[in-house]
mmCIF file of C-alpha atoms in Angstrom:
data_model
loop_
_atom_site.group_PDB
_atom_site.id
_atom_site.type_symbol
_atom_site.label_atom_id
_atom_site.label_comp_id
_atom_site.label_asym_id
_atom_site.label_seq_id
_atom_site.Cartn_x
_atom_site.Cartn_y
_atom_site.Cartn_z
ATOM 1 C CA SER M 1 137.906 149.305 288.008
ATOM 2 C CA GLN M 2 136.538 152.727 288.815
ATOM 3 C CA THR M 3 134.449 153.443 291.911
ATOM 4 C CA ILE M 4 132.660 156.593 292.938
ATOM 5 C CA HIS M 5 131.774 157.361 296.540
ATOM 6 C CA GLN M 6 129.453 159.924 298.036
ATOM 7 C CA TRP M 7 128.830 160.835 301.628
ATOM 8 C CA PRO M 8 126.869 161.210 303.635
ATOM 9 C CA ALA M 9 124.117 158.974 302.253
ATOM 10 C CA THR M 10 121.389 160.950 303.991
ATOM 11 C CA LEU M 11 121.374 164.316 305.684
ATOM 12 C CA VAL M 12 118.774 166.368 307.520
ATOM 13 C CA GLN M 13 119.702 169.996 308.006
ATOM 14 C CA PRO M 14 117.811 173.055 309.273
ATOM 15 C CA VAL M 15 117.229 176.076 307.081
ATOM 16 C CA GLY M 16 120.140 178.492 307.249
ATOM 17 C CA SER M 17 122.723 175.867 308.187
ATOM 18 C CA PRO M 18 125.832 175.156 306.081
ATOM 19 C CA LEU M 19 126.252 172.177 303.781
ATOM 20 C CA SER M 20 129.160 170.085 302.632
ATOM 21 C CA LEU M 21 128.730 167.019 300.441
ATOM 22 C CA GLU M 22 131.734 165.068 299.283
ATOM 23 C CA CYS M 23 132.405 162.899 296.267
ATOM 24 C CA THR M 24 135.525 160.903 295.509
ATOM 25 C CA VAL M 25 136.465 158.721 292.566
ATOM 26 C CA GLU M 26 138.884 155.803 292.614
ATOM 27 C CA GLY M 27 140.609 153.981 289.806
ATOM 28 C CA THR M 28 140.969 156.794 287.304
ATOM 29 C CA SER M 29 142.915 159.999 286.915
ATOM 30 C CA ASN M 30 141.919 163.444 285.688
ATOM 31 C CA PRO M 31 138.216 162.642 285.420
ATOM 32 C CA ASN M 32 135.521 165.134 284.560
ATOM 33 C CA LEU M 33 133.304 165.510 287.626
ATOM 34 C CA TYR M 34 129.679 166.580 287.890
ATOM 35 C CA TRP M 35 127.104 167.496 290.526
ATOM 36 C CA TYR M 36 123.426 166.939 289.718
ATOM 37 C CA ARG M 37 120.293 167.511 291.735
ATOM 38 C CA GLN M 38 117.184 165.418 291.366
ATOM 39 C CA ALA M 39 113.882 166.589 292.799
ATOM 40 C CA ALA M 40 110.810 164.427 293.354
ATOM 41 C CA GLY M 41 112.499 161.295 291.964
ATOM 42 C CA ARG M 42 112.712 162.630 288.423
ATOM 43 C CA GLY M 43 114.602 165.121 286.318
ATOM 44 C CA LEU M 44 118.374 165.360 286.611
ATOM 45 C CA GLN M 45 119.511 168.969 286.821
ATOM 46 C CA LEU M 46 123.195 169.643 286.224
ATOM 47 C CA LEU M 47 124.533 172.024 288.884
ATOM 48 C CA PHE M 48 128.301 172.084 288.368
ATOM 49 C CA TYR M 49 130.976 170.347 286.361
ATOM 50 C CA SER M 50 134.740 170.332 286.544
ATOM 51 C CA VAL M 51 137.380 169.345 283.998
ATOM 52 C CA GLY M 52 140.321 169.732 286.388
ATOM 53 C CA ILE M 53 141.551 170.823 289.807
ATOM 54 C CA GLY M 54 140.228 174.272 290.642
ATOM 55 C CA GLN M 55 138.179 174.455 287.423
ATOM 56 C CA ILE M 56 134.467 174.736 288.148
ATOM 57 C CA SER M 57 131.661 175.630 285.780
ATOM 58 C CA SER M 58 128.262 176.538 287.156
ATOM 59 C CA GLU M 59 125.126 175.697 285.263
ATOM 60 C CA VAL M 60 122.478 177.138 287.540
ATOM 61 C CA PRO M 61 122.847 180.306 289.656
ATOM 62 C CA GLN M 62 121.929 179.531 293.249
ATOM 63 C CA ASN M 63 123.246 179.504 296.776
ATOM 64 C CA LEU M 64 125.321 176.399 296.152
ATOM 65 C CA SER M 65 128.994 176.270 295.251
ATOM 66 C CA ALA M 66 131.424 173.549 294.263
ATOM 67 C CA SER M 67 135.118 173.016 294.688
ATOM 68 C CA ARG M 68 137.668 170.514 293.467
ATOM 69 C CA PRO M 69 140.631 170.580 295.812
ATOM 70 C CA GLN M 70 142.131 167.341 294.497
ATOM 71 C CA ASP M 71 142.025 165.504 291.195
ATOM 72 C CA ARG M 72 139.464 162.946 292.308
ATOM 73 C CA GLN M 73 137.567 164.927 294.934
ATOM 74 C CA PHE M 74 134.530 167.105 294.314
ATOM 75 C CA ILE M 75 132.722 169.011 297.048
ATOM 76 C CA LEU M 76 129.317 170.679 297.000
ATOM 77 C CA SER M 77 128.764 173.398 299.575
ATOM 78 C CA SER M 78 126.357 175.997 300.795
ATOM 79 C CA LYS M 79 126.741 178.688 303.428
ATOM 80 C CA LYS M 80 123.018 178.843 304.207
ATOM 81 C CA LEU M 81 120.564 176.173 303.117
ATOM 82 C CA LEU M 82 117.106 176.963 301.798
ATOM 83 C CA LEU M 83 114.053 174.707 301.915
ATOM 84 C CA SER M 84 114.256 174.489 298.137
ATOM 85 C CA ASP M 85 117.695 172.873 298.399
ATOM 86 C CA SER M 86 116.087 169.607 299.485
ATOM 87 C CA GLY M 87 116.617 166.810 296.995
ATOM 88 C CA PHE M 88 118.737 163.913 295.888
ATOM 89 C CA TYR M 89 122.276 165.021 295.031
ATOM 90 C CA LEU M 90 124.232 162.929 292.613
ATOM 91 C CA CYS M 91 127.892 163.063 291.735
ATOM 92 C CA ALA M 92 129.107 161.630 288.444
ATOM 93 C CA TRP M 93 132.400 161.184 286.638
ATOM 94 C CA SER M 94 133.478 160.676 283.059
ATOM 95 C CA GLY M 95 136.754 160.165 281.265
ATOM 96 C CA ALA M 96 138.828 163.223 280.446
ATOM 97 C CA ARG M 97 138.611 164.729 277.015
ATOM 98 C CA GLY M 98 140.865 163.161 274.454
ATOM 99 C CA ARG M 99 140.756 159.758 276.058
ATOM 100 C CA GLY M 100 137.746 158.693 274.054
ATOM 101 C CA ILE M 101 135.612 157.802 277.055
ATOM 102 C CA TYR M 102 132.713 160.091 277.713
ATOM 103 C CA GLU M 103 130.182 157.943 279.484
ATOM 104 C CA GLN M 104 129.054 159.410 282.763
ATOM 105 C CA TYR M 105 128.864 157.150 285.795
ATOM 106 C CA PHE M 106 126.897 158.131 288.843
ATOM 107 C CA GLY M 107 127.519 157.698 292.525
ATOM 108 C CA PRO M 108 124.957 156.379 295.024
ATOM 109 C CA GLY M 109 123.660 159.867 295.866
ATOM 110 C CA THR M 110 122.963 161.901 299.002
ATOM 111 C CA ARG M 111 119.410 162.478 300.145
ATOM 112 C CA LEU M 112 119.238 165.985 301.625
ATOM 113 C CA THR M 113 116.216 167.162 303.577
ATOM 114 C CA VAL M 114 116.147 170.776 304.680
ATOM 115 C CA THR M 115 113.721 171.374 307.549
ATOM 116 C CA GLY Q 1 120.864 174.433 273.880
ATOM 117 C CA GLU Q 2 119.787 170.834 273.642
ATOM 118 C CA ASN Q 3 116.261 169.795 274.607
ATOM 119 C CA VAL Q 4 115.341 166.144 275.148
ATOM 120 C CA GLU Q 5 111.750 165.007 275.390
ATOM 121 C CA GLN Q 6 110.891 161.552 276.697
ATOM 122 C CA HIS Q 7 107.655 159.576 276.429
ATOM 123 C CA PRO Q 8 105.750 158.062 278.060
ATOM 124 C CA SER Q 9 106.201 159.303 281.605
ATOM 125 C CA THR Q 10 104.755 156.069 282.988
ATOM 126 C CA LEU Q 11 104.525 152.641 281.402
ATOM 127 C CA SER Q 12 103.028 149.435 282.758
ATOM 128 C CA VAL Q 13 103.536 146.104 281.010
ATOM 129 C CA GLN Q 14 102.883 142.488 281.826
ATOM 130 C CA GLU Q 15 105.852 140.326 282.630
ATOM 131 C CA GLY Q 16 107.201 138.850 279.423
ATOM 132 C CA ASP Q 17 105.887 141.635 277.214
ATOM 133 C CA SER Q 18 108.060 144.256 275.508
ATOM 134 C CA ALA Q 19 108.490 147.862 276.594
ATOM 135 C CA VAL Q 20 109.431 150.796 274.383
ATOM 136 C CA ILE Q 21 110.492 154.247 275.560
ATOM 137 C CA LYS Q 22 110.995 157.049 273.058
ATOM 138 C CA CYS Q 23 113.054 160.238 273.126
ATOM 139 C CA THR Q 24 113.471 163.141 270.752
ATOM 140 C CA TYR Q 25 116.263 165.686 270.762
ATOM 141 C CA SER Q 26 116.644 169.101 269.207
ATOM 142 C CA ASP Q 27 120.371 169.706 268.626
ATOM 143 C CA SER Q 28 121.689 168.124 265.439
ATOM 144 C CA ALA Q 29 125.216 168.304 266.912
ATOM 145 C CA SER Q 30 124.306 165.631 269.470
ATOM 146 C CA ASN Q 31 125.889 162.319 268.583
ATOM 147 C CA TYR Q 32 125.994 160.334 271.819
ATOM 148 C CA PHE Q 33 122.816 158.901 273.360
ATOM 149 C CA PRO Q 34 122.987 156.974 276.636
ATOM 150 C CA TRP Q 35 120.198 155.343 278.600
ATOM 151 C CA TYR Q 36 120.142 155.081 282.375
ATOM 152 C CA LYS Q 37 118.144 152.924 284.771
ATOM 153 C CA GLN Q 38 117.458 154.277 288.238
ATOM 154 C CA GLU Q 39 116.123 152.103 291.006
ATOM 155 C CA LEU Q 40 114.457 153.678 294.003
ATOM 156 C CA GLY Q 41 116.920 155.513 296.234
ATOM 157 C CA LYS Q 42 119.935 154.745 294.041
ATOM 158 C CA GLY Q 43 122.024 156.591 291.505
ATOM 159 C CA PRO Q 44 121.300 156.129 287.782
ATOM 160 C CA GLN Q 45 123.078 153.217 286.148
ATOM 161 C CA LEU Q 46 124.251 153.379 282.546
ATOM 162 C CA ILE Q 47 122.657 150.415 280.770
ATOM 163 C CA ILE Q 48 123.313 151.040 277.092
ATOM 164 C CA ASP Q 49 124.422 153.822 274.797
ATOM 165 C CA ILE Q 50 124.628 154.501 271.089
ATOM 166 C CA ARG Q 51 126.724 156.788 268.958
ATOM 167 C CA SER Q 52 125.499 158.502 265.822
ATOM 168 C CA ASN Q 53 127.467 156.308 263.442
ATOM 169 C CA VAL Q 54 125.328 153.335 264.491
ATOM 170 C CA GLY Q 55 121.594 152.863 263.873
ATOM 171 C CA GLU Q 56 120.962 150.090 266.364
ATOM 172 C CA LYS Q 57 122.709 148.446 269.272
ATOM 173 C CA LYS Q 58 121.645 145.421 271.255
ATOM 174 C CA ASP Q 59 122.722 143.947 274.570
ATOM 175 C CA GLN Q 60 120.801 140.812 275.547
ATOM 176 C CA ARG Q 61 117.210 141.920 276.236
ATOM 177 C CA ILE Q 62 117.759 145.620 275.683
ATOM 178 C CA ALA Q 63 118.274 147.465 272.430
ATOM 179 C CA VAL Q 64 118.489 151.065 271.352
ATOM 180 C CA THR Q 65 117.646 152.473 267.928
ATOM 181 C CA LEU Q 66 118.582 155.867 266.566
ATOM 182 C CA ASN Q 67 117.102 157.873 263.709
ATOM 183 C CA LYS Q 68 119.336 160.914 263.221
ATOM 184 C CA THR Q 69 117.235 162.322 260.418
ATOM 185 C CA ALA Q 70 114.149 162.442 262.607
ATOM 186 C CA LYS Q 71 116.189 163.186 265.748
ATOM 187 C CA HIS Q 72 114.715 160.437 267.823
ATOM 188 C CA PHE Q 73 115.978 157.359 269.614
ATOM 189 C CA SER Q 74 114.262 154.573 271.477
ATOM 190 C CA LEU Q 75 114.920 151.971 274.157
ATOM 191 C CA HIS Q 76 113.441 148.523 273.655
ATOM 192 C CA ILE Q 77 113.246 145.967 276.445
ATOM 193 C CA THR Q 78 112.066 142.495 275.485
ATOM 194 C CA GLU Q 79 110.837 139.695 277.735
ATOM 195 C CA THR Q 80 110.402 142.114 280.611
ATOM 196 C CA GLN Q 81 110.917 140.915 284.163
ATOM 197 C CA PRO Q 82 109.823 142.436 287.497
ATOM 198 C CA GLU Q 83 113.418 143.527 288.158
ATOM 199 C CA ASP Q 84 113.202 145.748 285.082
ATOM 200 C CA SER Q 85 110.821 147.981 287.050
ATOM 201 C CA ALA Q 86 112.600 151.326 287.545
ATOM 202 C CA VAL Q 87 112.810 154.856 286.175
ATOM 203 C CA TYR Q 88 114.582 155.062 282.832
ATOM 204 C CA PHE Q 89 116.267 158.212 281.535
ATOM 205 C CA CYS Q 90 117.471 158.991 278.061
ATOM 206 C CA ALA Q 91 120.120 161.633 277.401
ATOM 207 C CA ALA Q 92 121.858 163.311 274.496
ATOM 208 C CA SER Q 93 125.269 164.894 274.133
ATOM 209 C CA PRO Q 94 127.800 166.006 271.555
ATOM 210 C CA LEU Q 95 130.699 163.538 271.748
ATOM 211 C CA GLY Q 96 133.782 165.106 273.191
ATOM 212 C CA SER Q 97 131.820 167.525 275.296
ATOM 213 C CA ALA Q 98 132.786 167.802 278.922
ATOM 214 C CA ARG Q 99 129.336 168.601 280.146
ATOM 215 C CA GLN Q 100 126.441 168.478 277.785
ATOM 216 C CA LEU Q 101 124.520 165.408 278.865
ATOM 217 C CA THR Q 102 120.962 166.678 278.583
ATOM 218 C CA PHE Q 103 118.498 164.296 280.193
ATOM 219 C CA GLY Q 104 114.917 163.470 279.406
ATOM 220 C CA SER Q 105 112.350 163.698 282.186
ATOM 221 C CA GLY Q 106 112.260 159.955 282.855
ATOM 222 C CA THR Q 107 109.864 157.025 282.399
ATOM 223 C CA GLN Q 108 108.579 155.009 285.340
ATOM 224 C CA LEU Q 109 108.404 151.429 284.042
ATOM 225 C CA THR Q 110 106.375 148.937 286.046
ATOM 226 C CA VAL Q 111 106.462 145.268 285.095
ATOM 227 C CA LEU Q 112 103.430 143.477 286.470
ATOM 228 C CA PRO Q 113 103.953 139.840 287.498
#
């Protein structure tokens, strides 16, 4: 079965510091991968998605970036955090196009607090 | 782009009663409608979904109905239990799309014992 991991689970960072959040998926190959942010316990905002290694699409212009160095690894980064970057960051995966599986499954999330 | 509206934002029911959450969508190309349950501090969990070629789907105490003509779909939970308390999200997407899961704003369901 498929499993999705995120780390760290919680993170407290000062304004202006860098960020790196990691997501990995097990038990599947060539998944679509997604980064969402959730503020105030509601509202899932899609930040980035990827359909393959090195292929990143950005949904919202901001000081965040994403990379996919390996098939089942998705990284969310920032060079300098802002207070407004605080939130609950969720990674999700779905089956690749053409395989008939499009449900998105979410990881456990990372709670980021920027101070 | 797609716009999904979800109502109500909060819902309180007595244990054993039914709960209904409704969503409307704007893009007629959407044909996949999942529902997620999110418990406090956890990631959303897919609980049921429906595709546009089906009008209703049921899984034990939960069911989803879809009216493509009116562009709305609903989640029905019967015989509610305290463990059903959570935030529920609806979403809509064109099947085959790599990205377009557009989410509703969520419903906080509280089941009172």
